[in-house]
Amino acid sequence: NDSYTVRTVEVNDILPAGVSFVDASNDGRVYCVVKGDNVRWCFDVEPDTEGFVTVRVKAGAELSGEAFANSAAVTVSDRETGQTKTAGTNQVVNYVLEELLKSVKSENGKKDLNGETVGSGTKLQYQITVKNTAVEERTFQVTDEVPEGCSFVSAGNGGSCENGVVAWTVTLAGGQSRTVTFLVQVLKDAEGGSVQNVASVSGNDVTLTSNRVRTYVEKPDTLLEDIKGLIDGLPDNSGSVTVNVDNSNKNEAAGGNASGENSSLKDSSKKDSSGGSAEKTGAAGNTSAKAGGTSLSANAPKTGDDSNIGLWAVIAVLALLAGGSSAAYAVYKARKRDDEDA
């Protein structure tokens, strides 16, 4: 107000399509009314003073990667003369950042691993794509935290990692986009869980968060090793049988059968023709890999009577878990055979 009298000012700002009202100047001296998409302020301006009003809006998803324009109308009333004048402000154009896209790929960047399962030690490549939707050149800060359960390996495109945060400074011409990448390695601690995170980009006082990506980490099947440890810890007996469990056909539906073809028990307490003990068919507590599955070879004690029946029951259950019904049936047949021999 460059006059010598108090003037009443009214400002009307019609919000553009696709944006929603957040808040506006309204501190007692400035009276604000929001009706529909119109924001209206009324206030008195003392002589030889100036000021401004503000409104904050939120751009909707439909404006992602687009621009919207806005202007306001100002009406000034002179109290002494009663005259009013209305003028339009300049138009401002706001550019909305395009959705920040993030993906997780294999080490070579070719296979999409979002929602997939990998093993510990696998290297994952994260890719973040940012686009400058403005007309003029702009600089953006892109950041991404190294996921929990992973260790940082390297960053491309001039990125650096400090305190677990990977960062890039990206300058883009109007309409230009760029993808930045970094590499991590999945740690053993992540087995049985997942690694996930999001990236963010900031520029021109705006921060945008990316989509979340997640990769699952498998937990190795240690059942056979656990069974081996249990059997190895059983009391030593003068007579024993060797339990061979092959879980390549864990049940009949997967190709196994009830005849025990995929699992067997061999009696190592039989005498050979010279009267000595026959050589054991498998090394006690030995585990080995076989094509199509994993096999367990371990010595299980037997007494030839019912004093050890509980122990045999435990071995049968373990064989069932590891090798399916065929393994358990093989244990049953061996036990029955031992009863007949006793």
CSV table of N, CA and C in Angstrom, one decimal, residues 104 113-116 118 122 124 126 146-151 184-187 189-191 193-197 212-217:
chain,number,residue,atom,x,y,z
A,104,VAL,N,15.1,-53.9,-8.1
A,104,VAL,CA,16.2,-54.6,-7.6
A,104,VAL,C,16.4,-55.8,-8.6
A,113,LEU,N,14.5,-59.2,-9.4
A,113,LEU,CA,14.5,-60.0,-8.2
A,113,LEU,C,13.5,-59.4,-7.2
A,114,ASN,N,12.7,-58.5,-7.5
A,114,ASN,CA,11.7,-58.0,-6.6
A,114,ASN,C,10.7,-59.1,-6.3
A,115,GLY,N,10.5,-59.5,-5.1
A,115,GLY,CA,9.6,-60.6,-4.7
A,115,GLY,C,10.2,-62.0,-4.9
A,116,GLU,N,11.4,-62.0,-5.4
A,116,GLU,CA,12.0,-63.4,-5.6
A,116,GLU,C,12.9,-63.8,-4.4
A,118,VAL,N,16.5,-65.4,-3.0
A,118,VAL,CA,17.9,-65.6,-3.3
A,118,VAL,C,18.6,-66.2,-2.1
A,122,THR,N,24.5,-63.7,-2.3
A,122,THR,CA,24.1,-63.1,-3.6
A,122,THR,C,24.3,-61.6,-3.7
A,124,LEU,N,23.1,-58.1,-5.1
A,124,LEU,CA,21.9,-57.4,-5.7
A,124,LEU,C,22.2,-56.1,-6.2
A,126,TYR,N,20.7,-52.5,-7.1
A,126,TYR,CA,19.5,-51.6,-7.0
A,126,TYR,C,19.6,-50.5,-8.0
A,146,VAL,N,21.6,-48.6,2.5
A,146,VAL,CA,22.0,-50.0,2.3
A,146,VAL,C,21.0,-50.8,3.2
A,147,PRO,N,20.3,-51.8,2.5
A,147,PRO,CA,19.3,-52.5,3.3
A,147,PRO,C,19.9,-53.3,4.5
A,148,GLU,N,19.1,-53.4,5.5
A,148,GLU,CA,19.6,-54.3,6.7
A,148,GLU,C,19.7,-55.7,6.2
A,149,GLY,N,20.8,-56.3,6.6
A,149,GLY,CA,21.1,-57.7,6.1
A,149,GLY,C,21.9,-57.8,4.9
A,150,CYS,N,22.5,-56.6,4.5
A,150,CYS,CA,23.3,-56.5,3.3
A,150,CYS,C,24.6,-55.7,3.6
A,151,SER,N,25.6,-55.9,2.9
A,151,SER,CA,26.8,-55.1,3.0
A,151,SER,C,27.0,-54.4,1.6
A,184,VAL,N,25.0,-54.4,-3.6
A,184,VAL,CA,25.1,-54.9,-2.2
A,184,VAL,C,25.3,-56.4,-2.2
A,185,GLN,N,25.7,-57.0,-1.1
A,185,GLN,CA,25.8,-58.4,-1.0
A,185,GLN,C,25.0,-58.9,0.2
A,186,VAL,N,24.2,-59.9,0.0
A,186,VAL,CA,23.3,-60.4,1.1
A,186,VAL,C,24.1,-61.2,2.1
A,187,LEU,N,23.9,-60.8,3.4
A,187,LEU,CA,24.6,-61.5,4.4
A,187,LEU,C,23.9,-62.7,5.0
A,189,ASP,N,23.2,-63.3,7.9
A,189,ASP,CA,22.2,-62.9,8.9
A,189,ASP,C,20.8,-62.7,8.4
A,190,ALA,N,20.7,-62.5,7.1
A,190,ALA,CA,19.4,-62.3,6.5
A,190,ALA,C,18.7,-63.6,6.1
A,191,GLU,N,19.3,-64.7,6.3
A,191,GLU,CA,18.7,-66.0,5.9
A,191,GLU,C,17.4,-66.2,6.7
A,193,GLY,N,14.7,-64.4,6.1
A,193,GLY,CA,14.0,-63.2,6.2
A,193,GLY,C,13.9,-62.5,4.8
A,194,SER,N,14.0,-61.2,4.8
A,194,SER,CA,14.0,-60.5,3.5
A,194,SER,C,14.8,-59.2,3.7
A,195,VAL,N,15.2,-58.7,2.5
A,195,VAL,CA,15.9,-57.4,2.5
A,195,VAL,C,15.0,-56.4,1.7
A,196,GLN,N,14.8,-55.2,2.2
A,196,GLN,CA,13.9,-54.3,1.6
A,196,GLN,C,14.3,-52.9,1.9
A,197,ASN,N,14.0,-51.9,1.0
A,197,ASN,CA,14.2,-50.5,1.3
A,197,ASN,C,13.5,-49.7,0.2
A,212,ARG,N,8.7,-49.4,-2.7
A,212,ARG,CA,9.5,-50.3,-1.9
A,212,ARG,C,9.7,-51.6,-2.7
A,213,VAL,N,11.0,-52.0,-2.6
A,213,VAL,CA,11.3,-53.3,-3.2
A,213,VAL,C,11.8,-54.3,-2.1
A,214,ARG,N,11.5,-55.6,-2.3
A,214,ARG,CA,11.8,-56.6,-1.3
A,214,ARG,C,12.3,-57.9,-2.0
A,215,THR,N,13.3,-58.4,-1.4
A,215,THR,CA,13.9,-59.7,-1.9
A,215,THR,C,14.0,-60.6,-0.7
A,216,TYR,N,13.5,-61.9,-0.9
A,216,TYR,CA,13.5,-62.8,0.2
A,216,TYR,C,14.8,-63.6,0.2
A,217,VAL,N,15.3,-64.0,1.4
A,217,VAL,CA,16.5,-64.8,1.5
A,217,VAL,C,16.2,-66.1,2.1
